[in-house]
Coordinates of N, CA and C in Angstrom, one line a residue:
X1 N 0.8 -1.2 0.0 CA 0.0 0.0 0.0 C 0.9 1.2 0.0
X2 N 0.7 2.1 -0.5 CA 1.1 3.1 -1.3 C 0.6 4.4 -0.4
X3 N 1.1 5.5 0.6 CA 0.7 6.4 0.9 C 1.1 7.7 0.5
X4 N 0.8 8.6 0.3 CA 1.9 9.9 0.0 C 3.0 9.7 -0.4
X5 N 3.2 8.7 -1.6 CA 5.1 8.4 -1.5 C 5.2 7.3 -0.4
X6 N 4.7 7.0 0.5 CA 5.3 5.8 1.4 C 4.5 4.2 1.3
X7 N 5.2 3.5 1.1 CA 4.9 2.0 0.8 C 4.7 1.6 2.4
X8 N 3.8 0.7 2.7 CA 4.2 -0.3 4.2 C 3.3 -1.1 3.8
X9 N 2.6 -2.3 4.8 CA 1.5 -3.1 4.8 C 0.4 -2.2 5.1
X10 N 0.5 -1.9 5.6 CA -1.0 -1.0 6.2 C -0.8 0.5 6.9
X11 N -2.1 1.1 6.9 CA -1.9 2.0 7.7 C -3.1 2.8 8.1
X12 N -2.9 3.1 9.2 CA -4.0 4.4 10.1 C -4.0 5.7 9.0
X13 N -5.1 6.0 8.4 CA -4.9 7.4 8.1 C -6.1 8.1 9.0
X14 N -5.4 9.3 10.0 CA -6.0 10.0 10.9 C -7.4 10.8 10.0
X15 N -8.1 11.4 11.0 CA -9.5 12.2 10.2 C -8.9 13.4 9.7
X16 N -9.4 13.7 8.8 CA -9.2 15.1 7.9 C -7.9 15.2 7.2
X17 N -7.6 13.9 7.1 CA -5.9 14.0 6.4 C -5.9 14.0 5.1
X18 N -5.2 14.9 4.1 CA -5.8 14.8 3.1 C -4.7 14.1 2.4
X19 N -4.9 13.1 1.7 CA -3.8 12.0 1.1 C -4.5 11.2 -0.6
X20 N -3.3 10.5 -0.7 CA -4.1 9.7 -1.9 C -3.1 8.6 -1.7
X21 N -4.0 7.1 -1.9 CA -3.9 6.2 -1.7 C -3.9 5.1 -3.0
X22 N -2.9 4.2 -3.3 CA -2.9 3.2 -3.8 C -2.5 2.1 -3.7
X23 N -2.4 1.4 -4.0 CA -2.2 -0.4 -3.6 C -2.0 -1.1 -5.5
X24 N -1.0 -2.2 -4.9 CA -0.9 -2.8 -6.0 C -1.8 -4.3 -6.4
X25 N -2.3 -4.4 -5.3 CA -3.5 -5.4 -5.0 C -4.9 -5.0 -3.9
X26 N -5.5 -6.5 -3.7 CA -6.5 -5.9 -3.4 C -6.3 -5.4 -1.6
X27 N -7.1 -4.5 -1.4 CA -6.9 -4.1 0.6 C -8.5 -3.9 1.0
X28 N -8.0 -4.1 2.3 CA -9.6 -3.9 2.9 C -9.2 -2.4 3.2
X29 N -10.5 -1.7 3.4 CA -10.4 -0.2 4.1 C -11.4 0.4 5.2
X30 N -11.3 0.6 6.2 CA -12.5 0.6 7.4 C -12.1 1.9 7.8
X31 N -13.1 2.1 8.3 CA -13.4 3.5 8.8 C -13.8 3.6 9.9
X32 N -13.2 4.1 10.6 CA -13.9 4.4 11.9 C -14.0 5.9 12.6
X33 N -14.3 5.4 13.6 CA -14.9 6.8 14.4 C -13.9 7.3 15.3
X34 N -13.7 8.7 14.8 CA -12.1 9.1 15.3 C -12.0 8.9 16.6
X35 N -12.5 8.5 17.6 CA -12.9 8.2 19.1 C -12.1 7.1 19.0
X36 N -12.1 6.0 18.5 CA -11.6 4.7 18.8 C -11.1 4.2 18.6
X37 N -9.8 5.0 17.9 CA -8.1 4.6 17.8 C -7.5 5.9 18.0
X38 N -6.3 5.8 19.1 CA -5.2 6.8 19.1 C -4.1 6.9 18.2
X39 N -4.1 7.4 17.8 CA -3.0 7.9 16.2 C -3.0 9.1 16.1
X40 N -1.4 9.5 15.6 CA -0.8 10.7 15.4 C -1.6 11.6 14.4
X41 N -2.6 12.5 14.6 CA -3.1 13.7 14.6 C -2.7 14.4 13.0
X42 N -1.7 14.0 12.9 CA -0.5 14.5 11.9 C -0.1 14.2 10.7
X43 N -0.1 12.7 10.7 CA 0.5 12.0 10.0 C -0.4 10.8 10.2
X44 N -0.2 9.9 9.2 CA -0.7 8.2 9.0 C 0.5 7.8 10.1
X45 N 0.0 6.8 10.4 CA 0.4 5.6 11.6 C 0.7 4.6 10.5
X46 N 1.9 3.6 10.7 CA 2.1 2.5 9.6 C 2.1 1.6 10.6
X47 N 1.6 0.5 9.7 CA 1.7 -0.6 10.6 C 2.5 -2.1 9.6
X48 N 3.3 -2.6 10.4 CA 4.1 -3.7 10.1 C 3.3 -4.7 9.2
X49 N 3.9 -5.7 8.4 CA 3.2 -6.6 7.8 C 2.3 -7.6 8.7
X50 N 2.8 -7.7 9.8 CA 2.2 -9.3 11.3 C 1.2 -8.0 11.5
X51 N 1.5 -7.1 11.7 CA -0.2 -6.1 12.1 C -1.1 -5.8 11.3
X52 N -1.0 -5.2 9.9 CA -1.7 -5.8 9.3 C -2.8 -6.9 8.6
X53 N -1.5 -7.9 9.0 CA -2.5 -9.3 8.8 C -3.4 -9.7 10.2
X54 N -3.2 -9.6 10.5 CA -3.9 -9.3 12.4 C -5.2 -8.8 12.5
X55 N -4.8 -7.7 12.0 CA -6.2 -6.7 12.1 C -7.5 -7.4 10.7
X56 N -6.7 -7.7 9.4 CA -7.4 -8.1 8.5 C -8.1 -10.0 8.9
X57 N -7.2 -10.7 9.9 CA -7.8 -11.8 10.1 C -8.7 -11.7 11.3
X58 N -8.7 -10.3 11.9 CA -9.6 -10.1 12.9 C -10.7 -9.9 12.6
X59 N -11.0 -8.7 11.1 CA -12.0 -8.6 10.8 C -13.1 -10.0 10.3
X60 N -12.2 -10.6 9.8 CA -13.0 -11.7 9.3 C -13.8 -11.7 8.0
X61 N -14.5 -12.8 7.4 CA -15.2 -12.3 5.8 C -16.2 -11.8 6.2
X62 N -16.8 -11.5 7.3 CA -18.0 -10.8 7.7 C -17.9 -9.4 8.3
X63 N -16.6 -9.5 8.2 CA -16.3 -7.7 8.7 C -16.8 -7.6 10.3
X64 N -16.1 -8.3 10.9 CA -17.2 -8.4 12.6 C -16.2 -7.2 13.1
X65 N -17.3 -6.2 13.4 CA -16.8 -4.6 14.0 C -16.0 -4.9 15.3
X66 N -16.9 -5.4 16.0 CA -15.8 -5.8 17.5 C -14.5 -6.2 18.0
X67 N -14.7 -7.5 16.8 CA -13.4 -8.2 16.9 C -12.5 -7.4 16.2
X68 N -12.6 -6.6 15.2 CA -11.6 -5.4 15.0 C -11.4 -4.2 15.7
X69 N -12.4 -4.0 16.2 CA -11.9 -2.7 17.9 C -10.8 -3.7 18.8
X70 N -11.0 -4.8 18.9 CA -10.3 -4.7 19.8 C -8.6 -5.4 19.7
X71 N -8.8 -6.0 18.5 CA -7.4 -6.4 17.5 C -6.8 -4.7 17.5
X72 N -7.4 -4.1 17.2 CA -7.0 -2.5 17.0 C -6.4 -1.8 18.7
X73 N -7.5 -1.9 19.3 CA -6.9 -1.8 21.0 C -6.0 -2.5 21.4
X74 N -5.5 -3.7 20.7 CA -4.1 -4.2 21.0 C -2.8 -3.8 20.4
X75 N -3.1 -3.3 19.4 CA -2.1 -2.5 18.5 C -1.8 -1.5 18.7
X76 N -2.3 -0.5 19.0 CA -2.6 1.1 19.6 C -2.5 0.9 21.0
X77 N -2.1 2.6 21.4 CA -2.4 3.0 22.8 C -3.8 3.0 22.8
X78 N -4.3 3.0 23.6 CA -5.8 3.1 24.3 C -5.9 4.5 24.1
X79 N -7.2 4.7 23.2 CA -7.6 6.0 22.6 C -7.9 6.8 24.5
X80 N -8.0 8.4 24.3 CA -8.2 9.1 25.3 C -9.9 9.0 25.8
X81 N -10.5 8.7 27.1 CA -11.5 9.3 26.9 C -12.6 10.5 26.7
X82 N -13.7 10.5 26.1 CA -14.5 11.1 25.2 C -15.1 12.0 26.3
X83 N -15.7 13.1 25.9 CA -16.5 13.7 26.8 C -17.9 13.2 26.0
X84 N -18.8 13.0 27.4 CA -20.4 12.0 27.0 C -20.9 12.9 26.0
X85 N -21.1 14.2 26.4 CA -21.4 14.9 25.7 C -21.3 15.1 24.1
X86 N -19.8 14.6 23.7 CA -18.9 14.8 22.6 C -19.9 13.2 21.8
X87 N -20.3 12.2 22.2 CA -20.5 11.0 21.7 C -21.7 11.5 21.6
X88 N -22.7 11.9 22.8 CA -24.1 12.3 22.1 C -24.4 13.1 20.9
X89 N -23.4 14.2 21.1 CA -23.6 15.0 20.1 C -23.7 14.3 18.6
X90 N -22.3 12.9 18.3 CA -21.9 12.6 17.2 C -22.9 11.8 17.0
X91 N -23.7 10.8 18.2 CA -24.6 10.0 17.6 C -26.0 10.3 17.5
X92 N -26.2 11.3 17.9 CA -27.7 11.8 17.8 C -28.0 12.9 16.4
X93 N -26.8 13.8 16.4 CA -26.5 15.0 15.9 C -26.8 14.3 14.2
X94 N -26.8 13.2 13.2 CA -27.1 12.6 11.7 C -28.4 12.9 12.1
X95 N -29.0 12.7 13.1 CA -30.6 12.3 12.4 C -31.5 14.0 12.6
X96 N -30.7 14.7 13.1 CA -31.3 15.7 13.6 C -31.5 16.8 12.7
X97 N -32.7 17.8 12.9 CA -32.1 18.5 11.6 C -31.6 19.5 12.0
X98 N -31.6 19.6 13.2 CA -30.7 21.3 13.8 C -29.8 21.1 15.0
X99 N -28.6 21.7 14.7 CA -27.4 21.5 15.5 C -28.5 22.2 16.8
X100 N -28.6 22.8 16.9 CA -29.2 23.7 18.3 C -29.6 22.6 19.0
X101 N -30.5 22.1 18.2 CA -31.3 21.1 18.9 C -30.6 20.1 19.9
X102 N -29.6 19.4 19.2 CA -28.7 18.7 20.0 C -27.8 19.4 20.9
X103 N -27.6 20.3 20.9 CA -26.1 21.7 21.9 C -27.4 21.6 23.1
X104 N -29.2 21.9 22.8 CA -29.5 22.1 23.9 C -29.5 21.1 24.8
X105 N -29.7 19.5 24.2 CA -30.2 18.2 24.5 C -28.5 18.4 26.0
X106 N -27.7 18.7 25.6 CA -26.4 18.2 26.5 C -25.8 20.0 26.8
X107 N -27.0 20.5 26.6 CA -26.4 21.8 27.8 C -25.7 22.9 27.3
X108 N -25.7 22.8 25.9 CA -24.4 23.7 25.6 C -25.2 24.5 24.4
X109 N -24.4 25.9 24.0 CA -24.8 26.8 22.7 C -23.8 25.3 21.8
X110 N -24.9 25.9 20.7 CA -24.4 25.6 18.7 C -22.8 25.7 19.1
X111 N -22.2 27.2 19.0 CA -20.7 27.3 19.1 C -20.0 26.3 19.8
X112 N -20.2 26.8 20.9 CA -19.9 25.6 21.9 C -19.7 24.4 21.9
X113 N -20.7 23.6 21.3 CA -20.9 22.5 21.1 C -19.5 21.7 20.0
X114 N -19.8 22.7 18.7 CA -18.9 23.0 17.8 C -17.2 22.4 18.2
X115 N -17.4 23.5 19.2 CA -15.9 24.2 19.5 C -15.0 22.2 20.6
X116 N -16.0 22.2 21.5 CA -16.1 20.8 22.1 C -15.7 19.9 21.2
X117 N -16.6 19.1 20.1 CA -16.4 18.3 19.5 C -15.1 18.4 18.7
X118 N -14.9 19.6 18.4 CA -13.4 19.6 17.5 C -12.1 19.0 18.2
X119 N -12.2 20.1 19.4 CA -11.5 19.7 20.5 C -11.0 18.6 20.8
X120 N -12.2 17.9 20.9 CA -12.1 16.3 21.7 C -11.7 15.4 20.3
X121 N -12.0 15.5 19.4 CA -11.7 14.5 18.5 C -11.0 14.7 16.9
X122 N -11.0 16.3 17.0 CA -10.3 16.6 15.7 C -10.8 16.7 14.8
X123 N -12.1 16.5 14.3 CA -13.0 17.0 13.4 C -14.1 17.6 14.2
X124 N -14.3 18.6 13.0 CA -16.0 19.4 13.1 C -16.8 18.5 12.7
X125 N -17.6 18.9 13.7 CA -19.2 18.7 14.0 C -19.6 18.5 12.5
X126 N -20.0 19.3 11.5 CA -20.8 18.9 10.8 C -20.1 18.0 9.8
X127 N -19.0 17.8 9.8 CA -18.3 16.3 9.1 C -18.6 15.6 9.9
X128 N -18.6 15.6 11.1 CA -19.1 13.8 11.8 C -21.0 13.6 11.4
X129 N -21.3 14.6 11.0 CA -23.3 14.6 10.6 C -23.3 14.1 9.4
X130 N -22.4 14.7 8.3 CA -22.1 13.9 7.2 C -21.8 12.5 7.4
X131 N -20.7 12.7 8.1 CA -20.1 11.2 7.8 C -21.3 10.0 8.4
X132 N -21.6 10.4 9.6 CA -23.2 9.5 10.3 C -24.4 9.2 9.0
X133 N -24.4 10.6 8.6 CA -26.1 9.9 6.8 C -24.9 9.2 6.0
X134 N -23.7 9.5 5.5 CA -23.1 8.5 4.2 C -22.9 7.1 5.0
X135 N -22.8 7.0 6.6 CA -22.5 5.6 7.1 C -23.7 5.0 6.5
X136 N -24.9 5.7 6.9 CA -27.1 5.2 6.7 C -26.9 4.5 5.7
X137 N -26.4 5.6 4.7 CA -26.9 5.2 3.2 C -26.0 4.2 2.4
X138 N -24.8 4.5 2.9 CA -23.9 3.2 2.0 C -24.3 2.0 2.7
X139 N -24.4 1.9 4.3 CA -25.2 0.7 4.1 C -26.7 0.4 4.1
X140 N -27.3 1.0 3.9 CA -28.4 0.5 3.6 C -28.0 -0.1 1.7
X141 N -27.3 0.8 1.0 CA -26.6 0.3 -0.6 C -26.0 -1.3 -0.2
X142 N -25.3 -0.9 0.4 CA -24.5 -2.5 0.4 C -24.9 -3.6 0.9
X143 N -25.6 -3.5 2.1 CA -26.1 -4.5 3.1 C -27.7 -4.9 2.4
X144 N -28.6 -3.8 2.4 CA -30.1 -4.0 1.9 C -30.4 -4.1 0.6
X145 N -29.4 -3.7 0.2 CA -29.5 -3.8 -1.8 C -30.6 -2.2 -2.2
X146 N -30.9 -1.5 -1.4 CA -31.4 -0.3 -1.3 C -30.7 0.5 -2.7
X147 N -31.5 1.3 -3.7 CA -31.3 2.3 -4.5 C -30.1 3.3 -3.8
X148 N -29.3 3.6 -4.8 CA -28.8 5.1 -4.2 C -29.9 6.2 -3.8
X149 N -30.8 6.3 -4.9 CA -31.6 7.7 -4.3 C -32.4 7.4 -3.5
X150 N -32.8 6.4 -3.1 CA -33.7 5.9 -1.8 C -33.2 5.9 -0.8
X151 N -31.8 5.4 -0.9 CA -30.9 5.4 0.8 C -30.5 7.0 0.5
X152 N -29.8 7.6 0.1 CA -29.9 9.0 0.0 C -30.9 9.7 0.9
X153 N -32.2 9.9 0.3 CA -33.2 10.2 0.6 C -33.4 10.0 2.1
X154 N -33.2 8.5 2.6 CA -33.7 7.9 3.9 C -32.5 8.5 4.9
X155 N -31.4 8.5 4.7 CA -30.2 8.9 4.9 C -30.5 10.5 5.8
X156 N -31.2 11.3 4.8 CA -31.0 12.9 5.0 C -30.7 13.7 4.3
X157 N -29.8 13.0 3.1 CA -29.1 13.9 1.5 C -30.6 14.6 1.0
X158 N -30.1 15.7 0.2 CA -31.1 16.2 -0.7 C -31.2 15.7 -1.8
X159 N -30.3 14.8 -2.2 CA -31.1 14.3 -3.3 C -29.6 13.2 -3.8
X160 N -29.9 12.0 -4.6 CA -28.9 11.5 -5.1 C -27.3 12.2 -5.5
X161 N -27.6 13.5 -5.8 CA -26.0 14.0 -6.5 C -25.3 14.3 -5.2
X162 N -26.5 14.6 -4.0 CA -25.5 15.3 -2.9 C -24.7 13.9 -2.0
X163 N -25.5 13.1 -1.9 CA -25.1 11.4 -1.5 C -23.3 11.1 -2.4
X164 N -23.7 11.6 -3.8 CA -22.7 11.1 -4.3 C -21.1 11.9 -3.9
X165 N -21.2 13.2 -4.1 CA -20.4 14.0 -3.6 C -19.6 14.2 -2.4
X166 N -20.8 13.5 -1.1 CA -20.1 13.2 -0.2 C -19.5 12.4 -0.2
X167 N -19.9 11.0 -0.4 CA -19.2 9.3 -0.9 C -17.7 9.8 -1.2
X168 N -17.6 10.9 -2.5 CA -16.4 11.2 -3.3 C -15.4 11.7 -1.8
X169 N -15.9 12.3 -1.6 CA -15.2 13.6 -0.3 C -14.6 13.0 0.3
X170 N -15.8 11.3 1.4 CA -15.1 10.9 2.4 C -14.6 9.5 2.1
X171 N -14.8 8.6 0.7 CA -14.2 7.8 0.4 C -13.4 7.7 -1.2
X172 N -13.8 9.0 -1.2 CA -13.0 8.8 -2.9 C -13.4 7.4 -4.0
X173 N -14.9 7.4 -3.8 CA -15.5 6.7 -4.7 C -16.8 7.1 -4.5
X174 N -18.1 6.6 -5.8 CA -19.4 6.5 -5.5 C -19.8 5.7 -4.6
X175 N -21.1 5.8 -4.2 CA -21.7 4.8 -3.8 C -22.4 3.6 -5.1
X176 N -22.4 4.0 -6.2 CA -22.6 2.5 -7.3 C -21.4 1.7 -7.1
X177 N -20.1 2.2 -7.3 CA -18.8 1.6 -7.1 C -19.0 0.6 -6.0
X178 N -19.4 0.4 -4.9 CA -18.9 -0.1 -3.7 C -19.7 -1.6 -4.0
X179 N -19.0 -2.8 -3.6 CA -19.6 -3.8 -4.0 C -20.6 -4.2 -3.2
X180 N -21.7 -5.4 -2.8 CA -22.5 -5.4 -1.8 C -21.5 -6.1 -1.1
X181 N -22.1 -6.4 0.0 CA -21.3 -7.5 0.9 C -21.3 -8.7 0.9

């Protein structure tokens, strides 16, 4: 795998890092929620060939989320913890239609809230709202066999092109591209 100019087996790329990625074969790519791996802020984290394969036989052919948190929590330092407030915000905050709404649910102004969430985990707020409807929609695409503009739609997007645009943003592909599972 091929990062910025750097070859390894694998690697952590932090939130909002802007890079471009290639491989000369096939790789798995997961995504997670910047909360639940500690890595350098800065820079990609590389990981050895035996870590790699580790994390990839953790996942399994069913992609089992857990047993890769915690293949990952063996690899890594133990992420920092979260302010409650910072996790409600991120998990409530997709379905909602107004930041307010959720800053009041946990006490805090819009700014505020904002300013918190950045804080604690390195991205703005309204990238983790994004990224929560493209999580909805790509899987309801992959897993349910769901239309793009219907998971779109169910998601929160305005409309198929906005679904697609994001997909581009935060995985550098469409949502047709992505195979089912």
């Amino acid at each position: 795998m091929r990062v910025d100019g750097v070859v390894g087996a694998g690697v952590l790329v932090p939130p909002q890092y802007a890079h471009a990625c290639a491989t000369s074969a096939g790789f798995v790519a997961v995504f997670l929620e910047p909360w639940c791996v500690r890595a350098d802020p800065g820079r990609p984290t590389w990981l050895d060939g035996g870590s790699a394969r580790r994390l990839v036989a953790a996942s399994g052919a069913d992609l089992d989320a857990e047993a890769l948190r915690r293949e990952l929590a063996a690899l890594t330092e133990a992420p920092a913890p979260v302010d409650p407030r910072v996790l409600h915000a991120a998990r409530s905050s997709t379905g909602a239609a107004r930041l307010d709404a959720v800053a009041a649910e946990v006490g805090l102004s819009g700014p505020r809230l904002r300013a918190l969430v950045r804080a604690e985990v390195g991205v703005p707020l309204g990238a983790m709202r994004r990224w929560g409807r493209l999580r909805a929609a790509v899987g309801a695409i992959v897993d349910g066999g769901t239309g793009p503009a219907a998971a779109a739609a169910a998601a929160g997007f305005c409309d198929q092109a906005h679904l697609t645009r994001t997909a581009r943003d935060f995985l550098g592909r469409t949502p047709g591209s992505l195979p089912p599972r």
